[in-house]
């Protein structure tokens, strides 16, 4: 015959440790899921950057400007939805002020989005998501899109 064993009630220390591990793993899964959700729009954002680069090359060709003179640029979306491409060129030899070229994107029929796809709704104030520097376009809205 087996000896009588007293049943234990309550939470053991190992049960508490397993619950803590479960909470930690669930929290890590939620954080990684949100990171994946932001990163899945990377290809769309990259296509926006590619089309902006193609537009810059067209503008450079039309204005007969040289690429090394292009210092910076950005795409500005106004609160009313109109977009502008603003390019800043280094001054030519003998001049002191930089030259600025403003291109209206709605007149050009620019088909790509001016904002990062992570913008769910248009911002109420003017917004800049794409910035041209160091020879390429950068997404300022999410660092994973670079």
Coordinates of N, CA and C in Angstrom, one line a residue:
X1 N 0.8 -1.2 0.0 CA 0.0 0.0 0.0 C 0.9 1.3 0.0
X2 N 0.4 2.3 -0.7 CA 1.2 3.5 -0.8 C 1.0 4.4 0.4
X3 N 2.1 5.1 0.7 CA 1.9 6.0 1.9 C 1.0 7.1 1.5
X4 N 0.3 7.7 2.5 CA -0.6 8.8 2.3 C 0.2 10.1 2.0
X5 N -0.2 10.7 0.9 CA 0.5 12.0 0.5 C -0.5 13.2 0.6
X6 N 0.0 14.2 1.2 CA -0.8 15.4 1.3 C -0.8 16.2 0.1
X7 N -1.9 16.6 -0.4 CA -1.9 17.4 -1.7 C -1.6 18.8 -1.3
X8 N -0.8 19.4 -2.2 CA -0.4 20.8 -2.0 C -1.3 21.8 -2.8
X9 N -1.7 22.8 -2.2 CA -2.5 23.8 -2.9 C -1.7 25.1 -3.1
X10 N -2.0 25.9 -4.1 CA -1.3 27.2 -4.3 C -0.3 27.1 -5.5
X11 N 0.4 28.2 -5.6 CA 1.4 28.3 -6.7 C 2.8 28.0 -6.2
X12 N 3.4 27.2 -7.0 CA 4.8 26.8 -6.6 C 5.7 27.9 -7.3
X13 N 6.9 27.9 -6.9 CA 7.9 28.9 -7.4 C 8.1 28.7 -8.9
X14 N 8.1 27.4 -9.4 CA 8.3 27.1 -10.8 C 7.1 27.6 -11.6
X15 N 5.9 27.5 -11.0 CA 4.7 28.0 -11.7 C 4.9 29.5 -12.0
X16 N 5.3 30.2 -11.0 CA 5.5 31.7 -11.1 C 6.5 32.0 -12.2
X17 N 7.6 31.3 -12.2 CA 8.7 31.5 -13.2 C 8.1 31.2 -14.6
X18 N 7.3 30.2 -14.8 CA 6.8 29.9 -16.1 C 5.8 31.0 -16.6
X19 N 5.0 31.5 -15.7 CA 4.1 32.6 -16.0 C 4.9 33.8 -16.4
X20 N 6.0 34.1 -15.7 CA 6.8 35.3 -16.1 C 7.5 35.1 -17.5
X21 N 7.9 33.9 -17.7 CA 8.5 33.6 -19.0 C 7.5 33.7 -20.1
X22 N 6.3 33.3 -19.9 CA 5.2 33.3 -20.9 C 4.8 34.8 -21.2
X23 N 4.8 35.6 -20.1 CA 4.5 37.1 -20.3 C 5.6 37.7 -21.1
X24 N 6.8 37.4 -20.8 CA 8.0 38.0 -21.5 C 8.0 37.6 -23.0
X25 N 7.7 36.3 -23.3 CA 7.7 35.9 -24.7 C 6.5 36.5 -25.5
X26 N 5.4 36.6 -24.8 CA 4.2 37.2 -25.5 C 4.5 38.7 -25.8
X27 N 5.1 39.4 -24.8 CA 5.5 40.8 -25.1 C 6.5 41.0 -26.2
X28 N 7.5 40.1 -26.2 CA 8.5 40.1 -27.3 C 7.8 39.8 -28.7
X29 N 6.9 38.9 -28.7 CA 6.2 38.6 -30.0 C 5.4 39.8 -30.5
X30 N 4.7 40.5 -29.6 CA 3.9 41.7 -30.0 C 4.9 42.8 -30.5
X31 N 6.0 43.0 -29.9 CA 6.9 44.0 -30.3 C 7.5 43.6 -31.7
X32 N 7.9 42.4 -31.9 CA 8.4 42.0 -33.2 C 7.3 42.0 -34.3
X33 N 6.1 41.8 -33.9 CA 5.0 41.9 -34.9 C 4.8 43.3 -35.3
X34 N 4.9 44.2 -34.4 CA 4.8 45.6 -34.8 C 5.9 46.1 -35.7
X35 N 7.1 45.6 -35.4 CA 8.3 45.9 -36.2 C 8.1 45.3 -37.6
X36 N 7.6 44.1 -37.7 CA 7.3 43.5 -39.1 C 6.3 44.3 -39.8
X37 N 5.3 44.8 -39.1 CA 4.2 45.5 -39.8 C 4.8 46.8 -40.4
X38 N 5.7 47.5 -39.7 CA 6.3 48.7 -40.2 C 7.2 48.4 -41.4
X39 N 8.0 47.2 -41.3 CA 9.0 46.9 -42.3 C 8.3 46.4 -43.6
X40 N 7.1 45.9 -43.5 CA 6.5 45.3 -44.7 C 6.2 46.4 -45.8
X41 N 6.1 47.6 -45.4 CA 5.9 48.7 -46.4 C 7.2 49.2 -47.0
X42 N 8.3 48.5 -46.7 CA 9.6 49.0 -47.2 C 9.7 49.0 -48.7
X43 N 9.2 48.0 -49.3 CA 9.2 47.9 -50.8 C 8.5 49.0 -51.5
X44 N 7.3 49.4 -50.9 CA 6.5 50.5 -51.5 C 7.3 51.8 -51.3
X45 N 7.8 52.0 -50.1 CA 8.6 53.2 -49.8 C 9.8 53.3 -50.8
X46 N 10.5 52.1 -51.0 CA 11.6 52.1 -51.9 C 11.2 52.5 -53.3
X47 N 10.1 52.0 -53.8 CA 9.6 52.4 -55.1 C 9.3 53.9 -55.2
X48 N 8.8 54.5 -54.1 CA 8.6 55.9 -54.1 C 9.9 56.6 -54.2
X49 N 11.0 56.1 -53.6 CA 12.3 56.7 -53.6 C 12.9 56.6 -55.0
X50 N 12.6 55.4 -55.7 CA 13.1 55.3 -57.0 C 12.5 56.2 -58.0
X51 N 11.2 56.4 -57.9 CA 10.5 57.3 -58.8 C 10.9 58.7 -58.6
X52 N 11.2 59.1 -57.3 CA 11.7 60.4 -57.0 C 13.1 60.6 -57.6
X53 N 13.9 59.6 -57.6 CA 15.2 59.7 -58.2 C 15.1 59.9 -59.7
X54 N 14.2 59.2 -60.4 CA 14.0 59.3 -61.8 C 13.5 60.7 -62.1
X55 N 12.6 61.3 -61.3 CA 12.2 62.7 -61.5 C 13.3 63.7 -61.4
X56 N 14.2 63.4 -60.4 CA 15.4 64.3 -60.2 C 16.2 64.3 -61.5
X57 N 16.5 63.1 -62.0 CA 17.3 63.0 -63.2 C 16.6 63.8 -64.4
X58 N 15.3 63.7 -64.5 CA 14.6 64.5 -65.6 C 14.8 66.0 -65.4
X59 N 14.6 66.4 -64.1 CA 14.8 67.8 -63.8 C 16.2 68.3 -64.1
X60 N 17.2 67.5 -63.8 CA 18.6 67.8 -64.0 C 18.8 67.9 -65.5
X61 N 18.2 67.0 -66.3 CA 18.4 67.1 -67.8 C 17.7 68.3 -68.4
X62 N 16.5 68.6 -67.9 CA 15.8 69.8 -68.4 C 16.5 71.1 -68.1
X63 N 17.0 71.2 -66.9 CA 17.6 72.4 -66.4 C 19.1 72.5 -66.8
X64 N 19.6 71.4 -67.5 CA 21.0 71.3 -67.9 C 21.9 71.6 -66.7
X65 N 21.6 70.9 -65.6 CA 22.4 71.0 -64.4 C 23.3 69.8 -64.2
X66 N 24.4 69.9 -63.5 CA 25.3 68.8 -63.3 C 24.9 68.1 -62.0
X67 N 25.1 66.8 -61.9 CA 24.8 66.1 -60.7 C 25.6 66.5 -59.5
X68 N 26.9 66.7 -59.7 CA 27.7 67.1 -58.5 C 27.3 68.4 -57.8
X69 N 26.6 69.3 -58.6 CA 26.1 70.5 -58.0 C 24.9 70.3 -57.1
X70 N 24.2 69.2 -57.2 CA 23.0 68.9 -56.4 C 23.4 68.6 -55.0
X71 N 23.1 69.5 -54.1 CA 23.5 69.4 -52.7 C 22.4 68.7 -51.9
X72 N 21.2 69.1 -52.0 CA 20.1 68.4 -51.2 C 18.8 68.6 -51.9
X73 N 17.8 67.9 -51.4 CA 16.5 68.1 -52.0 C 15.5 67.4 -51.1
X74 N 14.2 67.8 -51.2 CA 13.2 67.1 -50.4 C 11.9 67.3 -51.1
X75 N 10.9 66.4 -50.7 CA 9.6 66.4 -51.3 C 8.7 66.9 -50.2
X76 N 8.0 68.0 -50.5 CA 7.1 68.6 -49.5 C 5.7 68.4 -49.9
X77 N 4.9 67.9 -48.9 CA 3.4 67.7 -49.2 C 2.7 68.8 -48.3
X78 N 1.9 69.6 -48.9 CA 1.2 70.6 -48.2 C 0.0 69.9 -47.5
X79 N -0.7 70.7 -46.7 CA -1.9 70.1 -46.0 C -3.0 69.9 -47.0
X80 N -3.0 70.7 -48.1 CA -4.1 70.5 -49.1 C -3.8 69.3 -50.0
X81 N -2.7 68.7 -49.9 CA -2.4 67.5 -50.8 C -1.5 67.8 -51.9
X82 N -1.2 69.0 -52.2 CA -0.3 69.3 -53.3 C 1.2 69.0 -52.9
X83 N 1.9 68.6 -53.9 CA 3.3 68.3 -53.6 C 4.3 69.1 -54.4
X84 N 5.4 69.3 -53.8 CA 6.5 70.0 -54.4 C 7.8 69.3 -54.2
X85 N 8.6 69.3 -55.3 CA 10.0 68.8 -55.2 C 10.9 70.0 -55.2
X86 N 11.7 70.1 -54.1 CA 12.6 71.3 -53.9 C 14.0 70.8 -54.0
X87 N 14.8 71.2 -54.9 CA 16.2 70.8 -55.1 C 17.1 72.0 -54.8
X88 N 18.1 71.8 -54.1 CA 19.0 72.9 -53.7 C 20.4 72.5 -54.3
X89 N 20.9 73.4 -55.1 CA 22.1 73.2 -55.8 C 23.2 74.1 -55.2
X90 N 24.4 73.7 -55.3 CA 25.6 74.5 -54.9 C 25.7 75.6 -55.8
X91 N 26.2 76.8 -55.4 CA 26.3 77.9 -56.3 C 27.4 77.7 -57.3
X92 N 27.2 78.2 -58.5 CA 28.2 78.1 -59.5 C 29.5 78.9 -59.1
X93 N 30.6 78.6 -59.7 CA 31.8 79.4 -59.4 C 31.6 80.9 -59.5
X94 N 32.0 81.6 -58.5 CA 31.9 83.1 -58.5 C 30.6 83.6 -57.9
X95 N 29.7 82.8 -57.5 CA 28.5 83.2 -56.8 C 28.5 82.7 -55.4
X96 N 27.7 83.3 -54.6 CA 27.6 82.9 -53.1 C 26.4 82.2 -52.7
X97 N 25.3 82.5 -53.4 CA 24.0 82.0 -52.9 C 23.7 80.7 -53.6
X98 N 23.2 79.7 -52.9 CA 22.8 78.4 -53.5 C 21.5 78.7 -54.4
X99 N 21.4 77.8 -55.4 CA 20.3 77.9 -56.3 C 19.2 76.9 -55.9
X100 N 18.0 77.3 -56.0 CA 16.9 76.5 -55.6 C 15.9 76.3 -56.7
X101 N 15.6 75.0 -57.0 CA 14.6 74.7 -58.1 C 13.4 74.1 -57.4
X102 N 12.2 74.7 -57.7 CA 11.0 74.1 -57.1 C 10.2 73.6 -58.3
X103 N 9.8 72.3 -58.2 CA 9.0 71.6 -59.2 C 7.6 71.2 -58.6
X104 N 6.6 71.6 -59.2 CA 5.2 71.3 -58.8 C 4.9 69.8 -59.3
X105 N 4.7 68.9 -58.3 CA 4.5 67.5 -58.7 C 3.2 67.3 -59.3
X106 N 2.1 68.0 -58.9 CA 0.8 67.8 -59.5 C 0.8 68.2 -61.0
X107 N 1.5 69.2 -61.3 CA 1.6 69.6 -62.7 C 2.3 68.6 -63.6
X108 N 3.3 68.0 -63.0 CA 4.1 67.0 -63.7 C 3.4 65.7 -63.8
X109 N 2.3 65.5 -63.1 CA 1.6 64.2 -63.1 C 2.4 63.1 -62.4
X110 N 3.1 63.5 -61.3 CA 3.9 62.5 -60.5 C 3.0 61.5 -59.9
X111 N 3.2 60.2 -60.2 CA 2.3 59.1 -59.9 C 2.6 58.5 -58.5
X112 N 3.8 58.6 -58.0 CA 4.1 57.9 -56.8 C 3.7 58.8 -55.6
X113 N 3.7 58.3 -54.4 CA 3.2 59.0 -53.3 C 4.4 59.9 -52.7
X114 N 4.0 61.0 -52.2 CA 5.0 61.9 -51.7 C 5.3 61.6 -50.2
X115 N 4.4 60.9 -49.6 CA 4.5 60.5 -48.2 C 4.9 59.0 -48.1
X116 N 5.5 58.6 -47.0 CA 5.8 57.2 -46.7 C 4.5 56.5 -46.6
X117 N 4.4 55.2 -47.0 CA 3.1 54.5 -46.9 C 2.7 54.3 -45.4
X118 N 3.6 54.5 -44.5 CA 3.2 54.3 -43.1 C 2.3 55.5 -42.6
X119 N 2.2 56.6 -43.4 CA 1.3 57.7 -43.0 C -0.1 57.2 -43.4
X120 N -0.9 56.9 -42.4 CA -2.2 56.4 -42.6 C -3.2 57.4 -43.2
X121 N -3.1 58.6 -42.7 CA -3.9 59.7 -43.2 C -3.0 60.9 -43.4
X122 N -3.5 61.8 -44.3 CA -2.7 63.0 -44.6 C -2.4 63.8 -43.4
X123 N -1.2 64.3 -43.2 CA -0.9 65.1 -42.1 C -1.6 66.5 -42.2
X124 N -2.0 67.1 -41.0 CA -2.7 68.4 -41.1 C -1.7 69.5 -41.4
X125 N -0.4 69.3 -41.2 CA 0.6 70.4 -41.5 C 1.5 69.9 -42.6
X126 N 2.2 70.8 -43.3 CA 3.1 70.3 -44.3 C 4.1 69.3 -43.8
X127 N 4.4 68.3 -44.6 CA 5.2 67.2 -44.1 C 6.3 66.8 -45.2
X128 N 7.4 66.4 -44.7 CA 8.6 66.0 -45.5 C 8.9 64.6 -45.1
X129 N 8.7 63.6 -46.0 CA 9.1 62.2 -45.7 C 10.3 61.8 -46.4
X130 N 10.6 62.4 -47.6 CA 11.7 62.0 -48.4 C 12.7 63.1 -48.6
X131 N 13.9 62.8 -48.3 CA 15.0 63.8 -48.3 C 16.1 63.3 -49.2
X132 N 16.7 64.1 -50.1 CA 17.8 63.7 -50.9 C 19.1 64.3 -50.3
X133 N 20.0 63.4 -50.0 CA 21.3 63.7 -49.4 C 22.2 62.6 -49.7
X134 N 23.5 62.9 -49.8 CA 24.6 62.0 -50.1 C 24.3 61.1 -51.3
X135 N 23.7 61.7 -52.3 CA 23.5 61.0 -53.6 C 22.3 60.0 -53.6
X136 N 21.4 60.0 -52.7 CA 20.3 59.1 -52.7 C 19.2 59.7 -51.9
X137 N 18.0 59.1 -52.0 CA 16.8 59.5 -51.3 C 16.7 58.7 -50.0
X138 N 16.3 59.3 -48.9 CA 16.1 58.7 -47.6 C 14.7 58.9 -47.1
X139 N 14.2 57.9 -46.4 CA 12.8 58.1 -45.8 C 13.0 58.6 -44.4
X140 N 12.5 59.7 -44.1 CA 12.6 60.3 -42.8 C 11.6 59.8 -41.8
X141 N 10.5 59.2 -42.3 CA 9.4 58.7 -41.5 C 9.7 57.5 -40.7
X142 N 10.5 56.5 -41.3 CA 10.8 55.3 -40.7 C 12.3 54.9 -41.1
X143 N 13.1 54.7 -40.1 CA 14.5 54.4 -40.5 C 14.7 53.0 -41.1
X144 N 13.7 52.1 -41.0 CA 13.9 50.8 -41.6 C 13.7 50.8 -43.1
X145 N 13.2 51.9 -43.6 CA 13.0 52.1 -45.1 C 14.2 52.5 -45.8
X146 N 15.3 52.7 -45.1 CA 16.5 53.1 -45.8 C 17.4 51.9 -46.1

